[in-house]
Amino acid sequence: MASQDAVGGRLPGLFGSPDTSSFTEFLGAYSPDALPGRRVLPQVAAGAEEIPHGTTIVAVTFPGGVVMAGDRRATAGHVIAQRDIEKVFRADEFSAIAIAGTAGIGLELTRLFQVELEHYEKREGRTLSIEGKANRLAAMVRGNLGMAMQGLAVVPMFAGYDEVEDRGRIFSYDPAGGRYEEREFHTIGSGSPFARGSMKKLFRADLSAEDAALVCVQALYDAADDDSATGGPDLTRGIFPVVASVTADGYRRLGEDEVGALARSVVEGRYEAPGGPTAPLR
């Protein structure tokens, strides 16, 4: 992107005096074809089912924060395209983003959103509010509507810690850029109906951060149990979900040892109760 002017070997004037704190708007003005939604792709609709897609993402709030987790499987049609793809990422110090849908475009959208938040902070000397971050992401998703109409939809989930209200918040999106705040927990992706049912029975308002992570792993296991596109914990290969928490201390991705211990406890528990832990009737 940083090509030089043909005259004088200097950068174009737009680089010296950008009139916006949005990197996405700046990129759209200088090099619009670099935006994910502006790419010209040949006949993508006909072969869209052969492009790798990411699947199930879950998130749950707990007092003082939020936990987000994603399975590791990407599928291309009926084939497993990748067993260890990562779909949950740090957006900035106090937020996380995850993607479901067309993997390549989703990963590019994620990187652009990370730069968007960093660019704003450098330009304005402060971070965006969590509402502002959620709105910026909605505009970026809306910019991919043309690709979504061709079968290359990307649906992200955004979660973060609200420093003003001292709580975790979750936002979901539709392919047209509609933004919705979710209460308590939310799921997206092909395994979301099964994960949502699992979280509905396991959620409690007084979850600890550790219990919230366990709820996410349980929900992903239930999704994998009924959805072939969702990958469960792979104990033989040591492939476990990506789990991250966001609190007043910032974003933290749980280590492989931590997630592995949670996954093994879930798998072992299923030997005794294949349907998972039960919720009390009263």
PDB file of C-alpha atoms in Angstrom:
ATOM      1  CA  MET A   1       0.000   0.000   0.000  1.00  0.00           C
ATOM      2  CA  ALA A   2       2.892   2.326   0.719  1.00  0.00           C
ATOM      3  CA  SER A   3       3.773   2.872  -2.952  1.00  0.00           C
ATOM      4  CA  GLN A   4       5.713   5.997  -3.789  1.00  0.00           C
ATOM      5  CA  ASP A   5       4.608   8.949  -5.902  1.00  0.00           C
ATOM      6  CA  ALA A   6       5.876   8.841  -9.453  1.00  0.00           C
ATOM      7  CA  VAL A   7       7.219  12.374  -8.989  1.00  0.00           C
ATOM      8  CA  GLY A   8       9.892  13.126  -6.423  1.00  0.00           C
ATOM      9  CA  GLY A   9       9.910   9.672  -4.839  1.00  0.00           C
ATOM     10  CA  ARG A  10       7.664  10.866  -2.012  1.00  0.00           C
ATOM     11  CA  LEU A  11       4.522   9.352  -0.564  1.00  0.00           C
ATOM     12  CA  PRO A  12       1.212  10.745  -1.864  1.00  0.00           C
ATOM     13  CA  GLY A  13      -0.160  13.723   0.046  1.00  0.00           C
ATOM     14  CA  LEU A  14      -2.999  11.611   1.403  1.00  0.00           C
ATOM     15  CA  PHE A  15      -0.487   9.870   3.662  1.00  0.00           C
ATOM     16  CA  GLY A  16       0.688  13.120   5.203  1.00  0.00           C
ATOM     17  CA  SER A  17      -2.711  14.531   6.069  1.00  0.00           C
ATOM     18  CA  PRO A  18      -5.360  11.828   6.361  1.00  0.00           C
ATOM     19  CA  ASP A  19      -8.646  13.470   7.323  1.00  0.00           C
ATOM     20  CA  THR A  20     -10.116  10.484   9.144  1.00  0.00           C
ATOM     21  CA  SER A  21      -9.313   8.419  12.215  1.00  0.00           C
ATOM     22  CA  SER A  22     -10.681   5.356  10.428  1.00  0.00           C
ATOM     23  CA  PHE A  23      -8.048   3.247   8.718  1.00  0.00           C
ATOM     24  CA  THR A  24     -10.778   1.499   6.720  1.00  0.00           C
ATOM     25  CA  GLU A  25     -11.990   4.816   5.289  1.00  0.00           C
ATOM     26  CA  PHE A  26      -8.408   5.853   4.548  1.00  0.00           C
ATOM     27  CA  LEU A  27      -7.723   2.564   2.765  1.00  0.00           C
ATOM     28  CA  GLY A  28     -10.989   2.891   0.853  1.00  0.00           C
ATOM     29  CA  ALA A  29      -9.924   6.323  -0.393  1.00  0.00           C
ATOM     30  CA  TYR A  30      -6.359   5.393  -1.328  1.00  0.00           C
ATOM     31  CA  SER A  31      -6.637   1.764  -2.412  1.00  0.00           C
ATOM     32  CA  PRO A  32     -10.263   0.587  -2.361  1.00  0.00           C
ATOM     33  CA  ASP A  33      -9.456  -2.721  -4.075  1.00  0.00           C
ATOM     34  CA  ALA A  34      -7.462  -3.719  -0.967  1.00  0.00           C
ATOM     35  CA  LEU A  35     -10.630  -3.906   1.126  1.00  0.00           C
ATOM     36  CA  PRO A  36     -11.925  -7.466   1.571  1.00  0.00           C
ATOM     37  CA  GLY A  37     -15.377  -6.639   0.217  1.00  0.00           C
ATOM     38  CA  ARG A  38     -14.047  -4.889  -2.898  1.00  0.00           C
ATOM     39  CA  ARG A  39     -12.033  -7.759  -4.320  1.00  0.00           C
ATOM     40  CA  VAL A  40     -12.990  -8.928  -7.808  1.00  0.00           C
ATOM     41  CA  LEU A  41     -13.153 -12.716  -7.729  1.00  0.00           C
ATOM     42  CA  PRO A  42     -13.977 -14.918 -10.727  1.00  0.00           C
ATOM     43  CA  GLN A  43     -17.174 -16.939 -10.468  1.00  0.00           C
ATOM     44  CA  VAL A  44     -16.920 -17.473  -6.714  1.00  0.00           C
ATOM     45  CA  ALA A  45     -20.530 -18.499  -6.321  1.00  0.00           C
ATOM     46  CA  ALA A  46     -20.132 -21.665  -8.365  1.00  0.00           C
ATOM     47  CA  GLY A  47     -17.319 -22.989  -6.202  1.00  0.00           C
ATOM     48  CA  ALA A  48     -18.070 -21.284  -2.912  1.00  0.00           C
ATOM     49  CA  GLU A  49     -18.740 -24.598  -1.202  1.00  0.00           C
ATOM     50  CA  GLU A  50     -15.131 -25.645  -1.890  1.00  0.00           C
ATOM     51  CA  ILE A  51     -13.659 -22.644  -0.064  1.00  0.00           C
ATOM     52  CA  PRO A  52     -12.725 -23.310   3.595  1.00  0.00           C
ATOM     53  CA  HIS A  53     -15.338 -22.179   6.093  1.00  0.00           C
ATOM     54  CA  GLY A  54     -14.971 -21.716   9.832  1.00  0.00           C
ATOM     55  CA  THR A  55     -17.772 -22.916  12.022  1.00  0.00           C
ATOM     56  CA  THR A  56     -18.742 -22.617  15.692  1.00  0.00           C
ATOM     57  CA  ILE A  57     -17.979 -19.738  18.078  1.00  0.00           C
ATOM     58  CA  VAL A  58     -19.358 -19.319  21.601  1.00  0.00           C
ATOM     59  CA  ALA A  59     -19.143 -16.558  24.197  1.00  0.00           C
ATOM     60  CA  VAL A  60     -20.445 -16.235  27.741  1.00  0.00           C
ATOM     61  CA  THR A  61     -20.354 -13.384  30.242  1.00  0.00           C
ATOM     62  CA  PHE A  62     -19.446 -13.640  33.912  1.00  0.00           C
ATOM     63  CA  PRO A  63     -19.205 -10.966  36.606  1.00  0.00           C
ATOM     64  CA  GLY A  64     -16.452  -8.620  35.452  1.00  0.00           C
ATOM     65  CA  GLY A  65     -15.751 -10.060  32.026  1.00  0.00           C
ATOM     66  CA  VAL A  66     -16.470 -12.351  29.107  1.00  0.00           C
ATOM     67  CA  VAL A  67     -15.050 -15.602  27.729  1.00  0.00           C
ATOM     68  CA  MET A  68     -14.999 -16.392  24.006  1.00  0.00           C
ATOM     69  CA  ALA A  69     -14.070 -19.731  22.446  1.00  0.00           C
ATOM     70  CA  GLY A  70     -14.005 -21.368  19.034  1.00  0.00           C
ATOM     71  CA  ASP A  71     -13.498 -24.850  17.670  1.00  0.00           C
ATOM     72  CA  ARG A  72     -10.540 -25.533  15.376  1.00  0.00           C
ATOM     73  CA  ARG A  73     -12.126 -27.123  12.299  1.00  0.00           C
ATOM     74  CA  ALA A  74     -12.487 -25.569   8.846  1.00  0.00           C
ATOM     75  CA  THR A  75     -14.467 -27.403   6.192  1.00  0.00           C
ATOM     76  CA  ALA A  76     -14.610 -27.195   2.393  1.00  0.00           C
ATOM     77  CA  GLY A  77     -17.861 -28.798   1.348  1.00  0.00           C
ATOM     78  CA  HIS A  78     -17.889 -32.236   2.960  1.00  0.00           C
ATOM     79  CA  VAL A  79     -14.108 -32.303   3.468  1.00  0.00           C
ATOM     80  CA  ILE A  80     -12.126 -31.199   6.528  1.00  0.00           C
ATOM     81  CA  ALA A  81      -9.914 -28.457   5.096  1.00  0.00           C
ATOM     82  CA  GLN A  82      -7.957 -27.781   8.290  1.00  0.00           C
ATOM     83  CA  ARG A  83      -8.045 -29.274  11.772  1.00  0.00           C
ATOM     84  CA  ASP A  84      -6.290 -26.528  13.712  1.00  0.00           C
ATOM     85  CA  ILE A  85      -7.477 -23.207  12.300  1.00  0.00           C
ATOM     86  CA  GLU A  86      -7.789 -20.353  14.789  1.00  0.00           C
ATOM     87  CA  LYS A  87     -10.964 -18.273  14.788  1.00  0.00           C
ATOM     88  CA  VAL A  88     -10.680 -16.267  18.035  1.00  0.00           C
ATOM     89  CA  PHE A  89      -8.332 -13.275  18.122  1.00  0.00           C
ATOM     90  CA  ARG A  90      -7.334 -10.297  20.216  1.00  0.00           C
ATOM     91  CA  ALA A  91      -8.944  -7.166  18.769  1.00  0.00           C
ATOM     92  CA  ASP A  92      -7.224  -4.794  21.192  1.00  0.00           C
ATOM     93  CA  GLU A  93      -6.326  -4.708  24.879  1.00  0.00           C
ATOM     94  CA  PHE A  94      -9.925  -5.011  26.062  1.00  0.00           C
ATOM     95  CA  SER A  95     -11.760  -6.854  23.298  1.00  0.00           C
ATOM     96  CA  ALA A  96     -11.814 -10.012  21.194  1.00  0.00           C
ATOM     97  CA  ILE A  97     -13.171 -10.907  17.781  1.00  0.00           C
ATOM     98  CA  ALA A  98     -14.062 -14.287  16.308  1.00  0.00           C
ATOM     99  CA  ILE A  99     -15.237 -15.314  12.854  1.00  0.00           C
ATOM    100  CA  ALA A 100     -17.529 -17.860  11.280  1.00  0.00           C
ATOM    101  CA  GLY A 101     -18.065 -18.246   7.558  1.00  0.00           C
ATOM    102  CA  THR A 102     -15.579 -17.904   4.704  1.00  0.00           C
ATOM    103  CA  ALA A 103     -12.261 -18.369   6.446  1.00  0.00           C
ATOM    104  CA  GLY A 104      -9.963 -16.384   4.153  1.00  0.00           C
ATOM    105  CA  ILE A 105     -12.111 -13.264   4.067  1.00  0.00           C
ATOM    106  CA  GLY A 106     -12.846 -13.585   7.783  1.00  0.00           C
ATOM    107  CA  LEU A 107      -9.148 -13.644   8.665  1.00  0.00           C
ATOM    108  CA  GLU A 108      -8.519 -10.640   6.441  1.00  0.00           C
ATOM    109  CA  LEU A 109     -11.431  -8.784   8.032  1.00  0.00           C
ATOM    110  CA  THR A 110     -10.020  -9.569  11.466  1.00  0.00           C
ATOM    111  CA  ARG A 111      -6.585  -8.169  10.607  1.00  0.00           C
ATOM    112  CA  LEU A 112      -8.157  -5.044   9.140  1.00  0.00           C
ATOM    113  CA  PHE A 113     -10.271  -4.539  12.264  1.00  0.00           C
ATOM    114  CA  GLN A 114      -7.187  -4.868  14.476  1.00  0.00           C
ATOM    115  CA  VAL A 115      -5.426  -2.178  12.437  1.00  0.00           C
ATOM    116  CA  GLU A 116      -8.591  -0.054  12.512  1.00  0.00           C
ATOM    117  CA  LEU A 117      -8.586   0.033  16.318  1.00  0.00           C
ATOM    118  CA  GLU A 118      -4.842   0.627  16.527  1.00  0.00           C
ATOM    119  CA  HIS A 119      -5.009   3.414  13.954  1.00  0.00           C
ATOM    120  CA  TYR A 120      -7.825   5.169  15.834  1.00  0.00           C
ATOM    121  CA  GLU A 121      -5.907   5.001  19.104  1.00  0.00           C
ATOM    122  CA  LYS A 122      -2.789   6.475  17.513  1.00  0.00           C
ATOM    123  CA  ARG A 123      -4.717   9.254  15.765  1.00  0.00           C
ATOM    124  CA  GLU A 124      -6.969  10.237  18.661  1.00  0.00           C
ATOM    125  CA  GLY A 125      -4.747   9.382  21.627  1.00  0.00           C
ATOM    126  CA  ARG A 126      -7.473   7.285  23.237  1.00  0.00           C
ATOM    127  CA  THR A 127      -9.289   4.047  22.623  1.00  0.00           C
ATOM    128  CA  LEU A 128     -12.745   3.721  21.169  1.00  0.00           C
ATOM    129  CA  SER A 129     -15.588   2.867  23.514  1.00  0.00           C
ATOM    130  CA  ILE A 130     -16.848  -0.691  23.235  1.00  0.00           C
ATOM    131  CA  GLU A 131     -19.944   0.671  21.459  1.00  0.00           C
ATOM    132  CA  GLY A 132     -17.701   2.483  18.996  1.00  0.00           C
ATOM    133  CA  LYS A 133     -15.689  -0.665  18.307  1.00  0.00           C
ATOM    134  CA  ALA A 134     -18.862  -2.668  17.718  1.00  0.00           C
ATOM    135  CA  ASN A 135     -20.159  -0.011  15.314  1.00  0.00           C
ATOM    136  CA  ARG A 136     -16.899   0.119  13.360  1.00  0.00           C
ATOM    137  CA  LEU A 137     -17.002  -3.637  12.904  1.00  0.00           C
ATOM    138  CA  ALA A 138     -20.608  -3.440  11.699  1.00  0.00           C
ATOM    139  CA  ALA A 139     -19.578  -1.006   8.957  1.00  0.00           C
ATOM    140  CA  MET A 140     -16.781  -3.335   7.869  1.00  0.00           C
ATOM    141  CA  VAL A 141     -19.138  -6.322   7.706  1.00  0.00           C
ATOM    142  CA  ARG A 142     -21.572  -4.245   5.636  1.00  0.00           C
ATOM    143  CA  GLY A 143     -18.745  -3.536   3.202  1.00  0.00           C
ATOM    144  CA  ASN A 144     -18.535  -7.271   2.485  1.00  0.00           C
ATOM    145  CA  LEU A 145     -22.208  -7.523   1.482  1.00  0.00           C
ATOM    146  CA  GLY A 146     -21.337  -7.977  -2.203  1.00  0.00           C
ATOM    147  CA  MET A 147     -19.188 -10.998  -1.366  1.00  0.00           C
ATOM    148  CA  ALA A 148     -21.888 -12.354   0.943  1.00  0.00           C
ATOM    149  CA  MET A 149     -24.375 -12.238  -1.932  1.00  0.00           C
ATOM    150  CA  GLN A 150     -21.972 -14.429  -3.907  1.00  0.00           C
ATOM    151  CA  GLY A 151     -21.858 -17.023  -1.143  1.00  0.00           C
ATOM    152  CA  LEU A 152     -18.759 -15.718   0.659  1.00  0.00           C
ATOM    153  CA  ALA A 153     -20.397 -14.496   3.845  1.00  0.00           C
ATOM    154  CA  VAL A 154     -18.442 -13.696   6.992  1.00  0.00           C
ATOM    155  CA  VAL A 155     -20.260 -13.374  10.306  1.00  0.00           C
ATOM    156  CA  PRO A 156     -18.095 -12.185  13.213  1.00  0.00           C
ATOM    157  CA  MET A 157     -18.775 -12.061  16.916  1.00  0.00           C
ATOM    158  CA  PHE A 158     -17.296  -9.278  19.019  1.00  0.00           C
ATOM    159  CA  ALA A 159     -16.913  -9.237  22.783  1.00  0.00           C
ATOM    160  CA  GLY A 160     -15.109  -7.045  25.243  1.00  0.00           C
ATOM    161  CA  TYR A 161     -14.851  -5.527  28.659  1.00  0.00           C
ATOM    162  CA  ASP A 162     -16.800  -2.328  29.224  1.00  0.00           C
ATOM    163  CA  GLU A 163     -14.585  -0.178  31.439  1.00  0.00           C
ATOM    164  CA  VAL A 164     -17.450   2.210  32.256  1.00  0.00           C
ATOM    165  CA  GLU A 165     -19.983  -0.423  33.304  1.00  0.00           C
ATOM    166  CA  ASP A 166     -17.416  -2.960  34.617  1.00  0.00           C
ATOM    167  CA  ARG A 167     -18.877  -5.913  32.734  1.00  0.00           C
ATOM    168  CA  GLY A 168     -18.416  -8.087  29.704  1.00  0.00           C
ATOM    169  CA  ARG A 169     -20.519  -7.433  26.597  1.00  0.00           C
ATOM    170  CA  ILE A 170     -21.201  -9.506  23.488  1.00  0.00           C
ATOM    171  CA  PHE A 171     -22.211  -8.287  20.009  1.00  0.00           C
ATOM    172  CA  SER A 172     -23.396 -10.346  17.057  1.00  0.00           C
ATOM    173  CA  TYR A 173     -23.825  -9.369  13.389  1.00  0.00           C
ATOM    174  CA  ASP A 174     -25.704 -10.397  10.284  1.00  0.00           C
ATOM    175  CA  PRO A 175     -24.145 -10.446   6.778  1.00  0.00           C
ATOM    176  CA  ALA A 176     -25.683  -7.034   5.984  1.00  0.00           C
ATOM    177  CA  GLY A 177     -23.861  -5.404   8.908  1.00  0.00           C
ATOM    178  CA  GLY A 178     -26.716  -5.431  11.393  1.00  0.00           C
ATOM    179  CA  ARG A 179     -25.347  -5.193  14.937  1.00  0.00           C
ATOM    180  CA  TYR A 180     -27.066  -6.735  17.939  1.00  0.00           C
ATOM    181  CA  GLU A 181     -26.068  -6.835  21.577  1.00  0.00           C
ATOM    182  CA  GLU A 182     -26.559 -10.245  23.168  1.00  0.00           C
ATOM    183  CA  ARG A 183     -27.336 -10.913  26.811  1.00  0.00           C
ATOM    184  CA  GLU A 184     -25.445 -13.442  28.927  1.00  0.00           C
ATOM    185  CA  PHE A 185     -24.208 -15.705  26.116  1.00  0.00           C
ATOM    186  CA  HIS A 186     -24.300 -16.194  22.357  1.00  0.00           C
ATOM    187  CA  THR A 187     -23.198 -18.617  19.636  1.00  0.00           C
ATOM    188  CA  ILE A 188     -22.629 -18.376  15.868  1.00  0.00           C
ATOM    189  CA  GLY A 189     -21.747 -20.834  13.136  1.00  0.00           C
ATOM    190  CA  SER A 190     -23.167 -24.113  11.905  1.00  0.00           C
ATOM    191  CA  GLY A 191     -23.030 -25.736  15.338  1.00  0.00           C
ATOM    192  CA  SER A 192     -24.647 -22.775  17.094  1.00  0.00           C
ATOM    193  CA  PRO A 193     -28.107 -24.332  17.670  1.00  0.00           C
ATOM    194  CA  PHE A 194     -26.552 -27.203  19.616  1.00  0.00           C
ATOM    195  CA  ALA A 195     -24.056 -24.992  21.443  1.00  0.00           C
ATOM    196  CA  ARG A 196     -26.817 -22.553  22.391  1.00  0.00           C
ATOM    197  CA  GLY A 197     -28.907 -25.343  23.932  1.00  0.00           C
ATOM    198  CA  SER A 198     -25.911 -26.475  25.945  1.00  0.00           C
ATOM    199  CA  MET A 199     -25.131 -22.969  27.199  1.00  0.00           C
ATOM    200  CA  LYS A 200     -28.762 -22.341  28.050  1.00  0.00           C
ATOM    201  CA  LYS A 201     -28.764 -25.157  30.591  1.00  0.00           C
ATOM    202  CA  LEU A 202     -25.274 -24.430  31.995  1.00  0.00           C
ATOM    203  CA  PHE A 203     -25.277 -20.639  32.285  1.00  0.00           C
ATOM    204  CA  ARG A 204     -25.438 -19.019  35.706  1.00  0.00           C
ATOM    205  CA  ALA A 205     -25.163 -15.345  36.545  1.00  0.00           C
ATOM    206  CA  ASP A 206     -22.456 -16.024  39.145  1.00  0.00           C
ATOM    207  CA  LEU A 207     -20.037 -17.998  36.965  1.00  0.00           C
ATOM    208  CA  SER A 208     -16.349 -17.616  37.715  1.00  0.00           C
ATOM    209  CA  ALA A 209     -13.936 -17.024  34.834  1.00  0.00           C
ATOM    210  CA  GLU A 210     -12.826 -20.666  35.054  1.00  0.00           C
ATOM    211  CA  ASP A 211     -16.406 -21.960  35.047  1.00  0.00           C
ATOM    212  CA  ALA A 212     -17.284 -19.710  32.110  1.00  0.00           C
ATOM    213  CA  ALA A 213     -14.410 -21.258  30.149  1.00  0.00           C
ATOM    214  CA  LEU A 214     -15.683 -24.727  31.082  1.00  0.00           C
ATOM    215  CA  VAL A 215     -19.192 -23.812  29.881  1.00  0.00           C
ATOM    216  CA  CYS A 216     -17.700 -22.783  26.519  1.00  0.00           C
ATOM    217  CA  VAL A 217     -15.781 -26.044  26.130  1.00  0.00           C
ATOM    218  CA  GLN A 218     -18.885 -28.061  27.084  1.00  0.00           C
ATOM    219  CA  ALA A 219     -20.937 -26.145  24.514  1.00  0.00           C
ATOM    220  CA  LEU A 220     -18.371 -26.727  21.767  1.00  0.00           C
ATOM    221  CA  TYR A 221     -18.316 -30.431  22.609  1.00  0.00           C
ATOM    222  CA  ASP A 222     -22.122 -30.565  22.287  1.00  0.00           C
ATOM    223  CA  ALA A 223     -21.933 -28.718  18.971  1.00  0.00           C
ATOM    224  CA  ALA A 224     -19.341 -31.172  17.644  1.00  0.00           C
ATOM    225  CA  ASP A 225     -21.495 -34.057  18.836  1.00  0.00           C
ATOM    226  CA  ASP A 226     -24.300 -33.090  16.420  1.00  0.00           C
ATOM    227  CA  ASP A 227     -22.679 -30.886  13.772  1.00  0.00           C
ATOM    228  CA  SER A 228     -20.152 -32.514  11.432  1.00  0.00           C
ATOM    229  CA  ALA A 229     -18.565 -29.140  10.572  1.00  0.00           C
ATOM    230  CA  THR A 230     -17.601 -28.470  14.204  1.00  0.00           C
ATOM    231  CA  GLY A 231     -14.466 -30.109  15.542  1.00  0.00           C
ATOM    232  CA  GLY A 232     -14.390 -31.498  19.055  1.00  0.00           C
ATOM    233  CA  PRO A 233     -11.286 -31.768  21.269  1.00  0.00           C
ATOM    234  CA  ASP A 234      -8.676 -33.909  19.482  1.00  0.00           C
ATOM    235  CA  LEU A 235      -6.825 -35.632  22.308  1.00  0.00           C
ATOM    236  CA  THR A 236      -4.646 -37.739  20.001  1.00  0.00           C
ATOM    237  CA  ARG A 237      -3.305 -34.711  18.109  1.00  0.00           C
ATOM    238  CA  GLY A 238      -3.449 -32.318  21.069  1.00  0.00           C
ATOM    239  CA  ILE A 239      -5.764 -29.904  19.248  1.00  0.00           C
ATOM    240  CA  PHE A 240      -8.082 -28.032  21.600  1.00  0.00           C
ATOM    241  CA  PRO A 241     -10.440 -25.059  21.263  1.00  0.00           C
ATOM    242  CA  VAL A 242      -9.071 -21.540  21.394  1.00  0.00           C
ATOM    243  CA  VAL A 243     -10.372 -19.937  24.585  1.00  0.00           C
ATOM    244  CA  ALA A 244      -9.814 -16.300  25.586  1.00  0.00           C
ATOM    245  CA  SER A 245     -11.074 -14.096  28.400  1.00  0.00           C
ATOM    246  CA  VAL A 246     -11.402 -10.318  28.555  1.00  0.00           C
ATOM    247  CA  THR A 247     -11.561  -8.589  31.942  1.00  0.00           C
ATOM    248  CA  ALA A 248     -10.363  -5.380  33.587  1.00  0.00           C
ATOM    249  CA  ASP A 249      -6.868  -6.906  33.328  1.00  0.00           C
ATOM    250  CA  GLY A 250      -7.212  -7.072  29.534  1.00  0.00           C
ATOM    251  CA  TYR A 251      -7.302  -9.788  26.921  1.00  0.00           C
ATOM    252  CA  ARG A 252      -5.837 -13.165  27.847  1.00  0.00           C
ATOM    253  CA  ARG A 253      -5.709 -16.270  25.741  1.00  0.00           C
ATOM    254  CA  LEU A 254      -5.769 -19.382  27.900  1.00  0.00           C
ATOM    255  CA  GLY A 255      -2.678 -21.539  27.520  1.00  0.00           C
ATOM    256  CA  GLU A 256      -2.724 -24.891  25.779  1.00  0.00           C
ATOM    257  CA  ASP A 257      -2.201 -26.639  29.113  1.00  0.00           C
ATOM    258  CA  GLU A 258      -5.207 -24.882  30.652  1.00  0.00           C
ATOM    259  CA  VAL A 259      -7.521 -25.590  27.740  1.00  0.00           C
ATOM    260  CA  GLY A 260      -6.189 -29.130  27.410  1.00  0.00           C
ATOM    261  CA  ALA A 261      -7.029 -29.818  31.055  1.00  0.00           C
ATOM    262  CA  LEU A 262     -10.560 -28.465  30.554  1.00  0.00           C
ATOM    263  CA  ALA A 263     -11.042 -30.495  27.385  1.00  0.00           C
ATOM    264  CA  ARG A 264      -9.821 -33.707  29.004  1.00  0.00           C
ATOM    265  CA  SER A 265     -12.142 -33.197  31.969  1.00  0.00           C
ATOM    266  CA  VAL A 266     -15.069 -32.716  29.588  1.00  0.00           C
ATOM    267  CA  VAL A 267     -14.209 -35.824  27.561  1.00  0.00           C
ATOM    268  CA  GLU A 268     -13.744 -37.920  30.696  1.00  0.00           C
ATOM    269  CA  GLY A 269     -17.064 -36.696  32.054  1.00  0.00           C
ATOM    270  CA  ARG A 270     -18.805 -37.798  28.871  1.00  0.00           C
ATOM    271  CA  TYR A 271     -17.847 -41.415  29.530  1.00  0.00           C
ATOM    272  CA  GLU A 272     -20.185 -41.304  32.526  1.00  0.00           C
ATOM    273  CA  ALA A 273     -22.767 -38.903  31.033  1.00  0.00           C
ATOM    274  CA  PRO A 274     -22.618 -38.813  27.189  1.00  0.00           C
ATOM    275  CA  GLY A 275     -25.193 -36.036  27.113  1.00  0.00           C
ATOM    276  CA  GLY A 276     -23.124 -33.814  29.361  1.00  0.00           C
ATOM    277  CA  PRO A 277     -23.899 -32.269  32.757  1.00  0.00           C
ATOM    278  CA  THR A 278     -27.566 -31.839  33.576  1.00  0.00           C
ATOM    279  CA  ALA A 279     -29.251 -28.718  34.901  1.00  0.00           C
ATOM    280  CA  PRO A 280     -31.504 -28.819  37.985  1.00  0.00           C
ATOM    281  CA  LEU A 281     -35.253 -28.749  37.299  1.00  0.00           C
ATOM    282  CA  ARG A 282     -35.842 -26.220  40.072  1.00  0.00           C
TER     283      ARG A 282
END
